[in-house]
CSV table of C-alpha atoms and ligand atoms in Angstrom, one decimal:
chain,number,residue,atom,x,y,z
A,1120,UNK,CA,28.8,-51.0,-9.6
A,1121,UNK,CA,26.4,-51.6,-6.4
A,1122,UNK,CA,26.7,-48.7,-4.3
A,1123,UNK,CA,24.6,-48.1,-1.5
A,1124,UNK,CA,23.6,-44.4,0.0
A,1125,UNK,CA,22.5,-44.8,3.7
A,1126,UNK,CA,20.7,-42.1,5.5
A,1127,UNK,CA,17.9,-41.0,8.1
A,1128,UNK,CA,15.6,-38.3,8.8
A,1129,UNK,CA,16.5,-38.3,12.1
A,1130,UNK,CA,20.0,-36.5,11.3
A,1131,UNK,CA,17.4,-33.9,10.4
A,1132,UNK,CA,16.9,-33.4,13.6
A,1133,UNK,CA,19.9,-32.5,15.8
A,1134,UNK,CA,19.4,-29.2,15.9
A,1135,UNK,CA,22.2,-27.3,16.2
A,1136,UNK,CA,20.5,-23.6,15.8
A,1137,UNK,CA,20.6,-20.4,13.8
A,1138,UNK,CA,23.9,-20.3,13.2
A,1139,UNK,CA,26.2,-22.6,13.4
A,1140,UNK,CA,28.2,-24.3,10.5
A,1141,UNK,CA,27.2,-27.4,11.1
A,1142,UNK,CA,23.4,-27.4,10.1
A,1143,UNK,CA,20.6,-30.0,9.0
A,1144,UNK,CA,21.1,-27.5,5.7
A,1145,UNK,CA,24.1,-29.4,4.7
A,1146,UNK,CA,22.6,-32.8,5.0
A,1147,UNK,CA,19.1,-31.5,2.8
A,1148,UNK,CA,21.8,-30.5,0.1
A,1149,UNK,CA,23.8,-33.3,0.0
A,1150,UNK,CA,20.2,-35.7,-0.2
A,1151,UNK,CA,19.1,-33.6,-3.0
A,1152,UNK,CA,22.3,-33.9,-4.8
A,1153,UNK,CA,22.3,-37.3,-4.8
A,1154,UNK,CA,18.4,-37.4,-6.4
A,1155,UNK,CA,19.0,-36.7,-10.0
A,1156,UNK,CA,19.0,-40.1,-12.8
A,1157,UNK,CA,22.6,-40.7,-12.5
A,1158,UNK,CA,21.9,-42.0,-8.8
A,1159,UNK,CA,19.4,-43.9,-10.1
A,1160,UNK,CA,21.0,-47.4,-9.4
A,1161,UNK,CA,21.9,-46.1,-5.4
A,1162,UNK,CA,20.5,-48.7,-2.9
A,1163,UNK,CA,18.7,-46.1,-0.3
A,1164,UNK,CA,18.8,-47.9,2.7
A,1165,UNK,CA,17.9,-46.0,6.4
A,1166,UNK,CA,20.9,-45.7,8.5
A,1167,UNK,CA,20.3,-48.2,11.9
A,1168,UNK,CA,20.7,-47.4,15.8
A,1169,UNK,CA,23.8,-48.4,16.9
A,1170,UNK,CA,23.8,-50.5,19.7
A,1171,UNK,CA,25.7,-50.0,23.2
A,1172,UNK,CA,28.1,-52.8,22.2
A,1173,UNK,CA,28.9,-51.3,19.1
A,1174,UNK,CA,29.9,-48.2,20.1
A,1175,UNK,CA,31.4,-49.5,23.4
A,1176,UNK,CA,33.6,-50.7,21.4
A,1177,UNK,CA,35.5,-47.5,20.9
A,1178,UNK,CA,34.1,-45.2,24.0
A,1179,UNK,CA,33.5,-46.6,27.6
A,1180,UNK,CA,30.2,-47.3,29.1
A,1181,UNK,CA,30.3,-43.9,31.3
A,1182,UNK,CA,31.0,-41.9,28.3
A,1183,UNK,CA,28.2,-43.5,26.4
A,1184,UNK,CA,26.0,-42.8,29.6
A,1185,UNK,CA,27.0,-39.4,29.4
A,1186,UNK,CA,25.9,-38.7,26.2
A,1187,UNK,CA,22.8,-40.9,26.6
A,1188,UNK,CA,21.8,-38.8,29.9
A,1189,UNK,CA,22.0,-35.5,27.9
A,1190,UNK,CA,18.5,-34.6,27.6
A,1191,UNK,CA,17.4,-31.3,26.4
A,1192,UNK,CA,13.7,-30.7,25.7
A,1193,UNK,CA,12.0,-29.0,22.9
A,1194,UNK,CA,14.1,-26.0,21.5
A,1195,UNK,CA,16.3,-26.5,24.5
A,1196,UNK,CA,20.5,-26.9,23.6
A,1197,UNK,CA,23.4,-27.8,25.9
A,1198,UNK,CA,26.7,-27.4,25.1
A,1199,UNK,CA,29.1,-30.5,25.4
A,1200,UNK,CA,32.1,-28.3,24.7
A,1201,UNK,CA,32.7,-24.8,22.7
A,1202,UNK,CA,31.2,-25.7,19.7
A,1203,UNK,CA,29.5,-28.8,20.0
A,1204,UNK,CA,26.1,-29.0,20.8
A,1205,UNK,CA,23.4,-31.5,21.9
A,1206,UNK,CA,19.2,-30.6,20.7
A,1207,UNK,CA,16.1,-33.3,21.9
A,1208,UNK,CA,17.1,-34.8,18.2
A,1209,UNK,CA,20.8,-35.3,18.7
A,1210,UNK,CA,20.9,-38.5,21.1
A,1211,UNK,CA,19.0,-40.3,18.3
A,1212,UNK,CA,21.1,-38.7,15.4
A,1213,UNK,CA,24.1,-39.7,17.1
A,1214,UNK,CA,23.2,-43.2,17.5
A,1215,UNK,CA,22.1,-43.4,13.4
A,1216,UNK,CA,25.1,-41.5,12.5
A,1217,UNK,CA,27.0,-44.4,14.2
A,1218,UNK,CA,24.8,-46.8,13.2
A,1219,UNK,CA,25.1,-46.4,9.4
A,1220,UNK,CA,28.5,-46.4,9.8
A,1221,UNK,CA,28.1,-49.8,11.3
A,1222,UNK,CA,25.6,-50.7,8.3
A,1223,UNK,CA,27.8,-49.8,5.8
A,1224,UNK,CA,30.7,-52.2,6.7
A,1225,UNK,CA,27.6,-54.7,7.3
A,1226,UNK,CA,26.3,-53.9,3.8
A,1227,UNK,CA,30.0,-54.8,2.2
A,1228,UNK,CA,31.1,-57.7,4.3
A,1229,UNK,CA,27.6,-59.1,3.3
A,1230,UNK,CA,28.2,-58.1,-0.5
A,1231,UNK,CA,25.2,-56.7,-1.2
A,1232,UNK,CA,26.5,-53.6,-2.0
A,1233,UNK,CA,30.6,-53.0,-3.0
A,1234,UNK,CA,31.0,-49.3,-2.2
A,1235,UNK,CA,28.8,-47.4,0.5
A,1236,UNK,CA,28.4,-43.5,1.0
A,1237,UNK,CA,26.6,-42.6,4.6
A,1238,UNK,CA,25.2,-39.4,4.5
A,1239,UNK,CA,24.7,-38.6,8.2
A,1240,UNK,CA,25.3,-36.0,10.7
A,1241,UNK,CA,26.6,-35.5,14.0
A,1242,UNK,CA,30.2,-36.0,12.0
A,1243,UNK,CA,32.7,-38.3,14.0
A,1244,UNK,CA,36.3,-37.7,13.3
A,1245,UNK,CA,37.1,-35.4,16.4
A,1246,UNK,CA,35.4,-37.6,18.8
A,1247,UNK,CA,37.4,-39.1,21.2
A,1248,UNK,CA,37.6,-42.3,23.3
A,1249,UNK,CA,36.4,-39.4,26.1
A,1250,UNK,CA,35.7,-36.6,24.7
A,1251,UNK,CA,33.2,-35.2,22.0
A,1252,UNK,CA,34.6,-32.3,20.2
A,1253,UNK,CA,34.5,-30.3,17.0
A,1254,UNK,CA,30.5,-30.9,16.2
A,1255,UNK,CA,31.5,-34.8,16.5
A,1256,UNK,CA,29.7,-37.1,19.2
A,1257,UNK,CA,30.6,-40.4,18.6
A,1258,UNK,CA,33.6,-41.6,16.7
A,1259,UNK,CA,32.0,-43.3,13.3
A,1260,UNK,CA,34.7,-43.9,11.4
A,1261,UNK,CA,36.6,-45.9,14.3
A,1262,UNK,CA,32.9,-47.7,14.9
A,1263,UNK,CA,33.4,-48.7,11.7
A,1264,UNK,CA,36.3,-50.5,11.9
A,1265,UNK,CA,36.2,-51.5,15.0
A,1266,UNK,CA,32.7,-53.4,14.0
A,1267,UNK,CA,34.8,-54.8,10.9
A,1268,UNK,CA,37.0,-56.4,12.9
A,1269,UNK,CA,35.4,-58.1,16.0
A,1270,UNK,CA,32.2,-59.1,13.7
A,1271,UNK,CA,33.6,-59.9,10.2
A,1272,UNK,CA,37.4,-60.8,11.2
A,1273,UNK,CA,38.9,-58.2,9.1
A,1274,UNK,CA,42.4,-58.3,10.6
A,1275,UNK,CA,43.7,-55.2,9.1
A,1276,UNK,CA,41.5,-51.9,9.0
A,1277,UNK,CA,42.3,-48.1,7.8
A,1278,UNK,CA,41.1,-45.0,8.1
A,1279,UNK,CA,42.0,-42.4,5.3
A,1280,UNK,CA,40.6,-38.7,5.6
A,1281,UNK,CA,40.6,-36.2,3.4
A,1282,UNK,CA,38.6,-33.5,5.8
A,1283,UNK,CA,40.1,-29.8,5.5
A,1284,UNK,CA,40.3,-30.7,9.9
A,1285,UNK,CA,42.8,-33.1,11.1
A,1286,UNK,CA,40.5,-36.2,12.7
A,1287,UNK,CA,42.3,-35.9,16.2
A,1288,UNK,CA,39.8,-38.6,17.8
A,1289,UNK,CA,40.2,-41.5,14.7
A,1290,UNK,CA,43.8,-40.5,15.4
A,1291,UNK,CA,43.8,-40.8,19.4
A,1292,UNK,CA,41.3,-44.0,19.3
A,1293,UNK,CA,44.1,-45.5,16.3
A,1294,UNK,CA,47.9,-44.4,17.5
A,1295,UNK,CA,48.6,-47.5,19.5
A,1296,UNK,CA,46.7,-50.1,17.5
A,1297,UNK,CA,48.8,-51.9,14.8
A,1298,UNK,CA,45.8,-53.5,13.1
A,1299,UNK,CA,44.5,-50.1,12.4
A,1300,UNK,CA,45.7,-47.4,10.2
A,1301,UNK,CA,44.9,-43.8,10.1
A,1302,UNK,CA,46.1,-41.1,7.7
A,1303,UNK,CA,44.7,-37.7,6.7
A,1304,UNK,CA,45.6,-34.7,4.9
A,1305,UNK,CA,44.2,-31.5,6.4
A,1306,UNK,CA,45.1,-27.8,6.6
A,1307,UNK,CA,48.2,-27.0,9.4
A,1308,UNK,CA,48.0,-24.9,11.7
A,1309,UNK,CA,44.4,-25.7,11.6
A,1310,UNK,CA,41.4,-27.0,14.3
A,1311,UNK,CA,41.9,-28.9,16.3
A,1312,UNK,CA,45.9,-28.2,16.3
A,1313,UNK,CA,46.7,-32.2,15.8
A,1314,UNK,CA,48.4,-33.9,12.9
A,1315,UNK,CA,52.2,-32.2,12.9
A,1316,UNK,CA,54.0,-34.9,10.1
A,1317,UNK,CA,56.1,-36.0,13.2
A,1318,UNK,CA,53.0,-37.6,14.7
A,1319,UNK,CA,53.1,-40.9,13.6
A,1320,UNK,CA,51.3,-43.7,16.2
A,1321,UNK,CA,53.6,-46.7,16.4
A,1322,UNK,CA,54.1,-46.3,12.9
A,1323,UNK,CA,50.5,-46.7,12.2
A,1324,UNK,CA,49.5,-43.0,11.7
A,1325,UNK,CA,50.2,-40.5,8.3
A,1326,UNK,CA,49.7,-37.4,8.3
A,1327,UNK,CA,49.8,-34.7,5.5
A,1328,UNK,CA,49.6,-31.2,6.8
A,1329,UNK,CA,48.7,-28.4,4.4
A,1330,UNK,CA,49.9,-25.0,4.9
A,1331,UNK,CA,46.7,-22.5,4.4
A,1332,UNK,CA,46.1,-21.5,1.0
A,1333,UNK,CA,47.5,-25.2,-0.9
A,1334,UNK,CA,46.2,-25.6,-3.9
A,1335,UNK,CA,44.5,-29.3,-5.5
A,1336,UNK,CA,47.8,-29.6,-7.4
A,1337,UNK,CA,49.5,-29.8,-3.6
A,1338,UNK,CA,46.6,-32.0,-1.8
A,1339,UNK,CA,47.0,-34.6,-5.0
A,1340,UNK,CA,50.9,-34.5,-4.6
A,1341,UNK,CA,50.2,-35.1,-0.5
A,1342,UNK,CA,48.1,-38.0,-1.7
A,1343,UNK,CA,50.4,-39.7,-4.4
A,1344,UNK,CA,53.6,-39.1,-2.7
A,1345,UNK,CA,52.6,-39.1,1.1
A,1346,UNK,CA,49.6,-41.5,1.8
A,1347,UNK,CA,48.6,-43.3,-0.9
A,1348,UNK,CA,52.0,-45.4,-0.9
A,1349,UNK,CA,51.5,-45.5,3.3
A,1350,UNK,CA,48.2,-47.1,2.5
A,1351,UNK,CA,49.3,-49.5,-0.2
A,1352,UNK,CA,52.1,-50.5,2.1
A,1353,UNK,CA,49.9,-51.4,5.1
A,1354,UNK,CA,47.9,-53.6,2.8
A,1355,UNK,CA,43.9,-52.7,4.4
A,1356,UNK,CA,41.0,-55.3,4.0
A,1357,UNK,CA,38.5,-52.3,4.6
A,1358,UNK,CA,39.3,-48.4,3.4
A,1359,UNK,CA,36.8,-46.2,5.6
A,1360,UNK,CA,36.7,-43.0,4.0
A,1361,UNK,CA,36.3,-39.7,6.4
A,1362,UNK,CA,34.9,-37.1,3.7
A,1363,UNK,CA,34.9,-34.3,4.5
A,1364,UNK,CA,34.6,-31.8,1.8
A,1365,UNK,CA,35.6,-28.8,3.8
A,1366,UNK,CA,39.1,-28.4,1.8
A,1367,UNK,CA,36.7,-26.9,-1.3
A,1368,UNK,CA,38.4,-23.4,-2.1
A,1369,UNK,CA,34.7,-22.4,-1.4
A,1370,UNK,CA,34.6,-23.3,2.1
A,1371,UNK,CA,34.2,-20.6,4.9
A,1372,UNK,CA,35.4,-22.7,7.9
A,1373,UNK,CA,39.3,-22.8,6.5
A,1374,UNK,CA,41.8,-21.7,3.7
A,1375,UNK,CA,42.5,-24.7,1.2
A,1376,UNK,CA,41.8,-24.4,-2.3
A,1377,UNK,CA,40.4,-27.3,-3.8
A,1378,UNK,CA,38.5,-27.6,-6.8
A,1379,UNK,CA,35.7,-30.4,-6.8
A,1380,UNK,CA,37.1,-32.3,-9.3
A,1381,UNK,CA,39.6,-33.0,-6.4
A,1382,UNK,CA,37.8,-34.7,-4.7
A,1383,UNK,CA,36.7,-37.0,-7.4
A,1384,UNK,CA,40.2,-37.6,-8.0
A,1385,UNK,CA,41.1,-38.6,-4.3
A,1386,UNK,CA,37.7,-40.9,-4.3
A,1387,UNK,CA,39.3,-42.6,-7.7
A,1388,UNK,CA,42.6,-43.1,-6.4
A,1389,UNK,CA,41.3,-45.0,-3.2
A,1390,UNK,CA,38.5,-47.2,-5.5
A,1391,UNK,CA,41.9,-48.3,-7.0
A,1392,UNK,CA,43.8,-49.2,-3.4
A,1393,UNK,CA,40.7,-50.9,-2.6
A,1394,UNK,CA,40.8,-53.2,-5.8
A,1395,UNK,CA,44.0,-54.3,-4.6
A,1396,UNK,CA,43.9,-55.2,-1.0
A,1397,UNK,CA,39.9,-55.4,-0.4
A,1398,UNK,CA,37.8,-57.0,-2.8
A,1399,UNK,CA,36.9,-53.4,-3.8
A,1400,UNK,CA,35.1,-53.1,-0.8
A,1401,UNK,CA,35.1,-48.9,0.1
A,1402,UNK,CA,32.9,-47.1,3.0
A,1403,UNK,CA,32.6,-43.6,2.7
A,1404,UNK,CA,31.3,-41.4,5.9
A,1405,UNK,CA,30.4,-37.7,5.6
A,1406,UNK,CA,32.5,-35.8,7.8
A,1407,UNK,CA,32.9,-32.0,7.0
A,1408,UNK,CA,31.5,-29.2,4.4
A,1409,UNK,CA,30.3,-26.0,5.1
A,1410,UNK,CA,29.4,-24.1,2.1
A,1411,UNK,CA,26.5,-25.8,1.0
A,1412,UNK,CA,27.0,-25.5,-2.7
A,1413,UNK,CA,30.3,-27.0,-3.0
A,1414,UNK,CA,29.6,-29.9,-0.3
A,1415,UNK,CA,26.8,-30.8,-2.5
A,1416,UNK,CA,28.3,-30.5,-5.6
A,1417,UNK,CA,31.2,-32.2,-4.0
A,1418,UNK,CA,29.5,-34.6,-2.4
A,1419,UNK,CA,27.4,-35.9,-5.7
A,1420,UNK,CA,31.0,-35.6,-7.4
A,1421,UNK,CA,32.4,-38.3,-5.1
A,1422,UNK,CA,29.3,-41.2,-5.6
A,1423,UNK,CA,29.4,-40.2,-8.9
A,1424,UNK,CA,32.7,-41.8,-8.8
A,1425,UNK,CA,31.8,-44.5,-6.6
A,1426,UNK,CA,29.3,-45.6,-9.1
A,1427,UNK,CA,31.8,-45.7,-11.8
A,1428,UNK,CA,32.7,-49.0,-12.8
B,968,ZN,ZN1,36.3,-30.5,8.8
């Protein structure tokens, strides 16, 4: 299977300090993962800038000003909200973060590549149309589909998210677009406090809440019985995948109990959704992950799987 793994240095280099979960760390684990012979047959491509009218496509021009006019210098951080975080690297992480998103849908539309993994940070999945949030700058995920629409025509786009954190901005940018489809499965109560079942979009939105503690046995029943049919239903030409590999049992930052073979069951479920409605076409965005051992092993678990036949 042609798989492409898109990445920069650059993500390198939003420097979020000492201590904070979300570190260059888990991106340096997750590359070296992904460098043993079974990745082998990866196309490594570097993840692009995104452009103004990409993004602005999802956030308005003043909210892409904001972010732009951000400027800390060397060592310097400002803090965009309580846990989120702009260094002199993040302005251009942001924009490749967004940017291989953009690629990736680029790279499958254009068929050189079926199934894409982007292995980026700032994450995007709490971003608002106004509002970063949760470590998350710019909204990826909804880039993505946004760009699959206006530049390749793909009428009918979805989201799925299998994060430990419910994606409250794919959500907010989603709920009242019926071409678009979001649904996630994600520990509740939980950050950011979104994704109750009851919230549904116009009709357009899943959710799967997980009460702490919930074992693989009930994320896979979430999945078979709760979203995977929703999915199938709405019939996508493009799956966007927000991975997040924060639901590992491992995983400091919240209480699931995941194994990682989860999540190569969850990655094989949606390769066969995409068979049927897209051409096989699958992009995969790293979202979440904290202990660094299981997002890598996790992470190499999941394109493993996408390289499978
Ligand atoms: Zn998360």
């Amino acid at each position: 299977m042609t798989v492409a793994l898109i990445t920069h240095p650059a993500c390198l280099e939003h420097d979020t300090g000492d201590w904070h979960p979300e570190c260059a760390d888990r991106l340096r684990y997750v590359l070296r993962a992904l460098e043993g012979e079974a990745f082998l047959p990866l196309i490594r491509e570097m993840a692009p800038l995104a452009t103004e009218e990409q993004i602005g496509r999802v956030h308005p021009a003043d909210y892409i000003r904001m972010i732009m006019e951000v400027a800390p210098g060397p060592g310097e951080r400002i803090p965009l909200d309580a846990d989120t975080l702009m260094s002199e690297g993040s302005r251009e992480a942001a924009l490749r973060s967004a940017g291989g998103a953009v690629m990736a849908v680029d790279a499958v539309m254009e068929g050189w590549a079926k199934r894409v993994f982007v292995a980026t940070r700032p994450p995007g999945h709490h971003a608002e149309t106004n509002r970063p949030m949760g470590f998350c700058l710019f909204a990826n995920a909804a880039i993505a589909a946004r760009h699959a629409q206006a530049k390749w025509g793909v009428e009918r786009v979805a989201v799925v998210d299998f994060d430990v954190h419910h994606g409250n901005g794919t959500q907010e940018i989603f709920e009242r677009d019926a071409s678009l489809f979001y649904a996630s499965s994600h520990q509740f109560p939980c950050y950011p406090g979104t994704g109750a079942g009851h919230e549904r979009g116009i009709g357009n939105v899943v959710n799967a809440p997980l009460e702490p503690g919930a074992t693989g046995a009930q994320f896979r029943a979430a999945w078979d019985e709760t979203i995977l049919p929703a999915l199938d239903a709405f019939a996508p030409g493009l799956i966007i995948v927000s991975a997040g590999f924060d639901a590992h049992k491992a995983d400091p930052l919240a209480q699931l109990r995941l194994e990682t073979s989860d999540f190569g069951w969850v990655t094989r479920k949606l390769l066969g959704i995409a068979d049927i409605h897209c051409g096989g076409r699958l992009v995969s965005l790293l979202e979440g992950g904290y202990d660094l051992d299981a997002l890598a092993a996790s992470a190499a678990l999941h394109v493993r799987t996408l390289l499978e036949a």
